[in-house]
CSV table of N, CA and C in Angstrom, one decimal:
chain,number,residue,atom,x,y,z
A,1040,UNK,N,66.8,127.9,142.5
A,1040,UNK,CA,65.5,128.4,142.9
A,1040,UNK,C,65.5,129.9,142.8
A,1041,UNK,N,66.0,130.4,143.5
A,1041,UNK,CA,66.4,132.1,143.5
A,1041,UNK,C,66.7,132.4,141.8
A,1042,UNK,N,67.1,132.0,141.1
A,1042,UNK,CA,67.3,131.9,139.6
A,1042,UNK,C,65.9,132.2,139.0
A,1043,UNK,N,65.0,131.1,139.4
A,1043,UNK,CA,64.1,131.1,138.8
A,1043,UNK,C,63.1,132.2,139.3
A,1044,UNK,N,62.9,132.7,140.7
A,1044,UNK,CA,62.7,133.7,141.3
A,1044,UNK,C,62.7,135.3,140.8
A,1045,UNK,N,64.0,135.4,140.3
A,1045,UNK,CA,64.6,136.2,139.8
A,1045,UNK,C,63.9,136.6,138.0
A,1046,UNK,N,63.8,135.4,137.9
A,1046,UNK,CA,63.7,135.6,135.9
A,1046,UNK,C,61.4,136.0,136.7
A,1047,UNK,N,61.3,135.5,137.1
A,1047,UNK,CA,59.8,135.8,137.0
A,1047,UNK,C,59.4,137.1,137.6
A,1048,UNK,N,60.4,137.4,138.2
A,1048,UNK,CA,60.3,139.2,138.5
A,1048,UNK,C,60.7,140.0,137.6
A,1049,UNK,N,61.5,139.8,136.9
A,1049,UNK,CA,62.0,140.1,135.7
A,1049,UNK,C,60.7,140.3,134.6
A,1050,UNK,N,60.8,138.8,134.5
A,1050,UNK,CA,59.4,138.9,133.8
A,1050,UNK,C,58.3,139.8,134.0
A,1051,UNK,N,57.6,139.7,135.3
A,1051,UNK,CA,56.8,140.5,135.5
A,1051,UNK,C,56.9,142.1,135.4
A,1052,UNK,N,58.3,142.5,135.6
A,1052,UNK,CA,57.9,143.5,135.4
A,1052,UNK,C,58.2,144.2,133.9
A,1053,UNK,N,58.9,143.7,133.0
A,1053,UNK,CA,58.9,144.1,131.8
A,1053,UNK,C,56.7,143.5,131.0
A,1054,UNK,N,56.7,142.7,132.0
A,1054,UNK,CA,55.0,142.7,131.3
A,1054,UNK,C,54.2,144.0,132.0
A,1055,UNK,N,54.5,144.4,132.7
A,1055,UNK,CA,53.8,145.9,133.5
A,1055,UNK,C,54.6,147.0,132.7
A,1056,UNK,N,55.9,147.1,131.9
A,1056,UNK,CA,56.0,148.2,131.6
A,1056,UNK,C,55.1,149.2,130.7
A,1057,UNK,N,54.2,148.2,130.0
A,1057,UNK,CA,53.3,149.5,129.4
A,1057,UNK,C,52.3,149.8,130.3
A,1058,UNK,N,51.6,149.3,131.4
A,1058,UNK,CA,50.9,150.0,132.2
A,1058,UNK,C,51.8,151.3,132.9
A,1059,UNK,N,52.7,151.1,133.0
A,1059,UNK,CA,53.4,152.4,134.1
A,1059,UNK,C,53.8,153.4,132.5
A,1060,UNK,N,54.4,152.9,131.1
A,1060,UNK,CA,54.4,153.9,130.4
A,1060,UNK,C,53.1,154.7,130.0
A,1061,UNK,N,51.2,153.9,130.1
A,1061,UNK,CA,50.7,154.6,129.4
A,1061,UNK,C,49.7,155.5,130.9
A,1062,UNK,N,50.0,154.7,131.9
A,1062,UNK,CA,49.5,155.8,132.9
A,1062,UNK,C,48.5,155.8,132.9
A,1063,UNK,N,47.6,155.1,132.8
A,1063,UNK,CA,45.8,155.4,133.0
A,1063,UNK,C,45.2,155.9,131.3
A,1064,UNK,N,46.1,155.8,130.2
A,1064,UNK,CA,45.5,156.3,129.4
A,1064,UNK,C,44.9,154.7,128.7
A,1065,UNK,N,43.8,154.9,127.9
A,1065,UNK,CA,43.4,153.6,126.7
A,1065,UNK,C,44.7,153.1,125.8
A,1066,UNK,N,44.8,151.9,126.1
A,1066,UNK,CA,45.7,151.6,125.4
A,1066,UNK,C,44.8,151.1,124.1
A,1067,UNK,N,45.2,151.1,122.7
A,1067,UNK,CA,45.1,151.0,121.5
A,1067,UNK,C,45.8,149.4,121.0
A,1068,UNK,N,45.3,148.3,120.9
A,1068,UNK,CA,45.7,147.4,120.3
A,1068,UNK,C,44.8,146.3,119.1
A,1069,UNK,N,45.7,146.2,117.4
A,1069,UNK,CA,45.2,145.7,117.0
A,1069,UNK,C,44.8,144.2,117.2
A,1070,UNK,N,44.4,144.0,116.2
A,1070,UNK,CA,43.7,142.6,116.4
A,1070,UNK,C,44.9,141.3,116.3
A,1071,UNK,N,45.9,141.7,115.1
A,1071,UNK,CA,47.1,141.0,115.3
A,1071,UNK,C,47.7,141.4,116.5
A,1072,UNK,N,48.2,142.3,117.3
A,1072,UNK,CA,48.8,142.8,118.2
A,1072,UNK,C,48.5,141.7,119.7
A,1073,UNK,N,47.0,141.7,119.6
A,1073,UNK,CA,46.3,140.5,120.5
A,1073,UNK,C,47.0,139.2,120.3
A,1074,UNK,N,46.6,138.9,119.3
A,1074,UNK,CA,46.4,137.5,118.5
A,1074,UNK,C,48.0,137.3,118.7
A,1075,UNK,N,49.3,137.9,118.8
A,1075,UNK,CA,50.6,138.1,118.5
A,1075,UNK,C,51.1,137.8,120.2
A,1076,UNK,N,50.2,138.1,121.3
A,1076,UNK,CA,50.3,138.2,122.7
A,1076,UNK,C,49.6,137.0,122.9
A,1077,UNK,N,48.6,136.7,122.8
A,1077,UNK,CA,47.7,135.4,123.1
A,1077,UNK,C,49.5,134.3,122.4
A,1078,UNK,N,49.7,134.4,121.6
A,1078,UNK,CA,50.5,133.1,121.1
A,1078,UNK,C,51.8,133.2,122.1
A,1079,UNK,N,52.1,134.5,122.4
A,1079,UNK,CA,53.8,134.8,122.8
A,1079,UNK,C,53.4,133.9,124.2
A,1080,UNK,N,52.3,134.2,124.8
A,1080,UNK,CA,52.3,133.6,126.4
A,1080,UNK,C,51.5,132.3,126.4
A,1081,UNK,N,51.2,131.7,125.2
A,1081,UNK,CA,50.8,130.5,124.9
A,1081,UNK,C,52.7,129.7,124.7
A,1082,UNK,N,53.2,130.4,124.0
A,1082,UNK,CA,54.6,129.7,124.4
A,1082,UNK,C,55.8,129.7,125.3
A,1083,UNK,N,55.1,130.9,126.2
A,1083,UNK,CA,56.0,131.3,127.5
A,1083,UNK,C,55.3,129.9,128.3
A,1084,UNK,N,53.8,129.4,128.3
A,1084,UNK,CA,53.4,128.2,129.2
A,1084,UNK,C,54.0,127.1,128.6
A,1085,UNK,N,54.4,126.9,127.1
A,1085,UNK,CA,54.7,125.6,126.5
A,1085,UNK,C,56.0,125.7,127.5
A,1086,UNK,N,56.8,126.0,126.8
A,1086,UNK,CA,58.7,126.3,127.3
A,1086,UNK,C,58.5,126.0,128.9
A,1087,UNK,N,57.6,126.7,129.7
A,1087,UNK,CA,58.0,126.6,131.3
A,1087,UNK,C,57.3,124.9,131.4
A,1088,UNK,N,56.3,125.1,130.7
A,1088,UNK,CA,55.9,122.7,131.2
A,1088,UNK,C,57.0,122.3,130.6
A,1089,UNK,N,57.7,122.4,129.1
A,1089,UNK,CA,58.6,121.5,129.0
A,1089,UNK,C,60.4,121.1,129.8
A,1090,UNK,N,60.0,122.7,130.6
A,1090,UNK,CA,61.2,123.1,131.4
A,1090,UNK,C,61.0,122.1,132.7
A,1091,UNK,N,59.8,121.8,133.2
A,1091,UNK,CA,59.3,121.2,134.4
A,1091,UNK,C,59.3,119.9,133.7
A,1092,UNK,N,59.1,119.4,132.9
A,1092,UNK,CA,58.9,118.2,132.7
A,1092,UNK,C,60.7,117.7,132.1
A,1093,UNK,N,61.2,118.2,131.4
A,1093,UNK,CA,62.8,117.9,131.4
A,1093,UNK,C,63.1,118.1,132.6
A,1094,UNK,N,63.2,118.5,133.7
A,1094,UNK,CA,63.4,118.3,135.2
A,1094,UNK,C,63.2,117.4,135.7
A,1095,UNK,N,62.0,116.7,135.8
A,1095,UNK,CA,61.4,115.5,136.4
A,1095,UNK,C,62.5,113.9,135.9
A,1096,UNK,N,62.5,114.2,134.2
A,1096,UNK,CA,63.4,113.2,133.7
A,1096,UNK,C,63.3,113.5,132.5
A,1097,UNK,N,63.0,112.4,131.4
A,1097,UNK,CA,62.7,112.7,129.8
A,1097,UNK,C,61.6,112.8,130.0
A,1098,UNK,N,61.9,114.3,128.9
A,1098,UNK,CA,60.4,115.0,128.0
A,1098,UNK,C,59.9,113.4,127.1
A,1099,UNK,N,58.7,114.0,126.9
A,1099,UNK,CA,57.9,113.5,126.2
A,1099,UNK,C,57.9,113.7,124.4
A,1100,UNK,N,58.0,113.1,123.3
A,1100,UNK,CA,58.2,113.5,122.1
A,1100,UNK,C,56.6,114.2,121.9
A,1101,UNK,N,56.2,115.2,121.2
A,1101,UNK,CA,54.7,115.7,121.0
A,1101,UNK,C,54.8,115.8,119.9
A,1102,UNK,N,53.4,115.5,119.8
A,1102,UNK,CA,52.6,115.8,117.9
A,1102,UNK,C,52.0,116.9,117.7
A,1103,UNK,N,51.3,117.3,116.5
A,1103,UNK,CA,50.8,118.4,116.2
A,1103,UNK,C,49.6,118.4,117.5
A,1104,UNK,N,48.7,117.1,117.5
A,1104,UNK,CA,47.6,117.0,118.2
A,1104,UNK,C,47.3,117.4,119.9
A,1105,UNK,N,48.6,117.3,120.2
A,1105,UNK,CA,49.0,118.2,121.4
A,1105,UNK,C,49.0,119.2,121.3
A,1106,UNK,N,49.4,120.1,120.7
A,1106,UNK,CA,49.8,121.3,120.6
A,1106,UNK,C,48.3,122.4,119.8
A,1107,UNK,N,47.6,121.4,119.5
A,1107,UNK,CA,46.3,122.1,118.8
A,1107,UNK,C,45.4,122.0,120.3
A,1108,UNK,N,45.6,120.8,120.9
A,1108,UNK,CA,44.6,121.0,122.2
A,1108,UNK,C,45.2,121.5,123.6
A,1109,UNK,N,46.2,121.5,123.5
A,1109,UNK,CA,46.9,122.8,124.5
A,1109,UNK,C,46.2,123.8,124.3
A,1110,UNK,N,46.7,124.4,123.1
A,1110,UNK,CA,46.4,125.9,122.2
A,1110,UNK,C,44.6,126.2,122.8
A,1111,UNK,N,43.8,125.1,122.5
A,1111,UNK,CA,42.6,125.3,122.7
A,1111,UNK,C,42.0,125.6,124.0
A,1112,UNK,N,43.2,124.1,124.6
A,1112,UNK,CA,42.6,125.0,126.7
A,1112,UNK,C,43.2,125.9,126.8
A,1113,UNK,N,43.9,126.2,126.4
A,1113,UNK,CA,45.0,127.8,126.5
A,1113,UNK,C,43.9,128.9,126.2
A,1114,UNK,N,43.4,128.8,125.1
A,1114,UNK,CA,41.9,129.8,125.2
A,1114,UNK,C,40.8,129.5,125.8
A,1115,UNK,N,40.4,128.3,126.0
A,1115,UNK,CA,39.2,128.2,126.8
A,1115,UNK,C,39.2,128.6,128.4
A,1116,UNK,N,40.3,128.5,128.7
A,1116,UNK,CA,41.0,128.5,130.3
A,1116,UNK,C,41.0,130.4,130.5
A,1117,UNK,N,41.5,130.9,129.1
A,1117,UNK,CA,41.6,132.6,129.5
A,1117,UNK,C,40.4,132.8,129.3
A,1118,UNK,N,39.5,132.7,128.7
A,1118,UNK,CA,38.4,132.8,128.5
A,1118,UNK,C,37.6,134.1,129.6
A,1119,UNK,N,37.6,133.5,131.1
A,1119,UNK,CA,37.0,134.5,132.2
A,1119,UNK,C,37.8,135.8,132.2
A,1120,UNK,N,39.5,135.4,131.8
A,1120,UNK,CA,39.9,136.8,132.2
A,1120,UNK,C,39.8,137.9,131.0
A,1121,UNK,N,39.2,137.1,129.6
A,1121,UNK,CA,38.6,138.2,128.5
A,1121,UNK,C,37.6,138.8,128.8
A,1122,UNK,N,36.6,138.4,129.8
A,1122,UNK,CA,35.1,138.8,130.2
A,1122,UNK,C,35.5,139.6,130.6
A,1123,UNK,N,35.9,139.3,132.3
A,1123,UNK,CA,36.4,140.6,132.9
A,1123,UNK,C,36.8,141.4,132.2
A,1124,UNK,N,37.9,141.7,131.4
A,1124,UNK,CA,38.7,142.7,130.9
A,1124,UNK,C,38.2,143.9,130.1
A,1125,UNK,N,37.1,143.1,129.1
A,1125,UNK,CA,36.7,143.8,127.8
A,1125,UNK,C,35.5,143.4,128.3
A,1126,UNK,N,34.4,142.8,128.4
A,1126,UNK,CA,32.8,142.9,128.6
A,1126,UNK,C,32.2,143.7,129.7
A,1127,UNK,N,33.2,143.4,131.1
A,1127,UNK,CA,32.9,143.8,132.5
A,1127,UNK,C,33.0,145.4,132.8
A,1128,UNK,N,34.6,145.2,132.2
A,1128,UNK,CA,34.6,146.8,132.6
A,1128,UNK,C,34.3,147.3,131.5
A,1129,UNK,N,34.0,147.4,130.2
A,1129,UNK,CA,33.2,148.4,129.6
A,1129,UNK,C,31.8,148.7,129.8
A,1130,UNK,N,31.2,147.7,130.3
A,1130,UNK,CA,29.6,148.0,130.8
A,1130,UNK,C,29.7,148.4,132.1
A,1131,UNK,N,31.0,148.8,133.0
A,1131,UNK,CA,30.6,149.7,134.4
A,1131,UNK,C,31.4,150.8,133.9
A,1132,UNK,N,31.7,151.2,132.9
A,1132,UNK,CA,32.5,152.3,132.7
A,1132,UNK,C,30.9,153.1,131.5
A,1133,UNK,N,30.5,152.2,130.7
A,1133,UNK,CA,29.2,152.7,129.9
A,1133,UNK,C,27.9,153.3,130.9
A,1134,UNK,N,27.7,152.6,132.5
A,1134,UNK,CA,26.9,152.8,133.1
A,1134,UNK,C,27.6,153.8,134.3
A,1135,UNK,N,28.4,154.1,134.1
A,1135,UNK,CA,28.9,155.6,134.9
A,1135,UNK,C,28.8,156.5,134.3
A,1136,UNK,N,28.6,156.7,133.0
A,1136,UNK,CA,28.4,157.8,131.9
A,1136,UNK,C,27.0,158.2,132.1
A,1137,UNK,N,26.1,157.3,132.3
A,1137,UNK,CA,25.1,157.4,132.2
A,1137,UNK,C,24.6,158.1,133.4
């Protein structure tokens, strides 16, 4: 348990290193650069279920058809935290200008 403890702090904080490298500045990312992030932590959730589920007992064999409707709640599920991110705060950051 402390293992797994360990790797998710780990984790987390190599995922915060570019907040503390860019300091408050705009960060700059293309559309692959996204699209390249959206899939890396679409497979960081595959790997940790099939880590939990080889735990329990035998994994399950999966087909493409799984893996297309994961992928899909995987976006529909982040969905709120794109609003927030990019819709929310650009329109209270456009209406302080004003």
């Amino acid at each position: 348990m402390a293992r797994v403890a360990g790797a998710f702090i780990v984790l987390a904080a190599l995922l915060s290193f570019p907040g503390w490298r860019s300091r408050g500045l705009a960060v700059r990312k293309s559309f692959f650069d996204r699209l390249l992030e959206v899939l890396v932590f679409y497979g960081l959730a595959g790997v940790l279920g099939f880590a939990l589920e080889a735990n329990i007992g035998n994994p399950f064999a999966q087909t493409w058809e799984f893996y297309a409707v994961t992928l899909s709640l995987f976006l529909v599920l982040g969905y709120p935290g794109f609003v927030v991110r990019y819709l929310l705060r650009r329109r209270k950051a456009a209406s302080r200008k004003a």
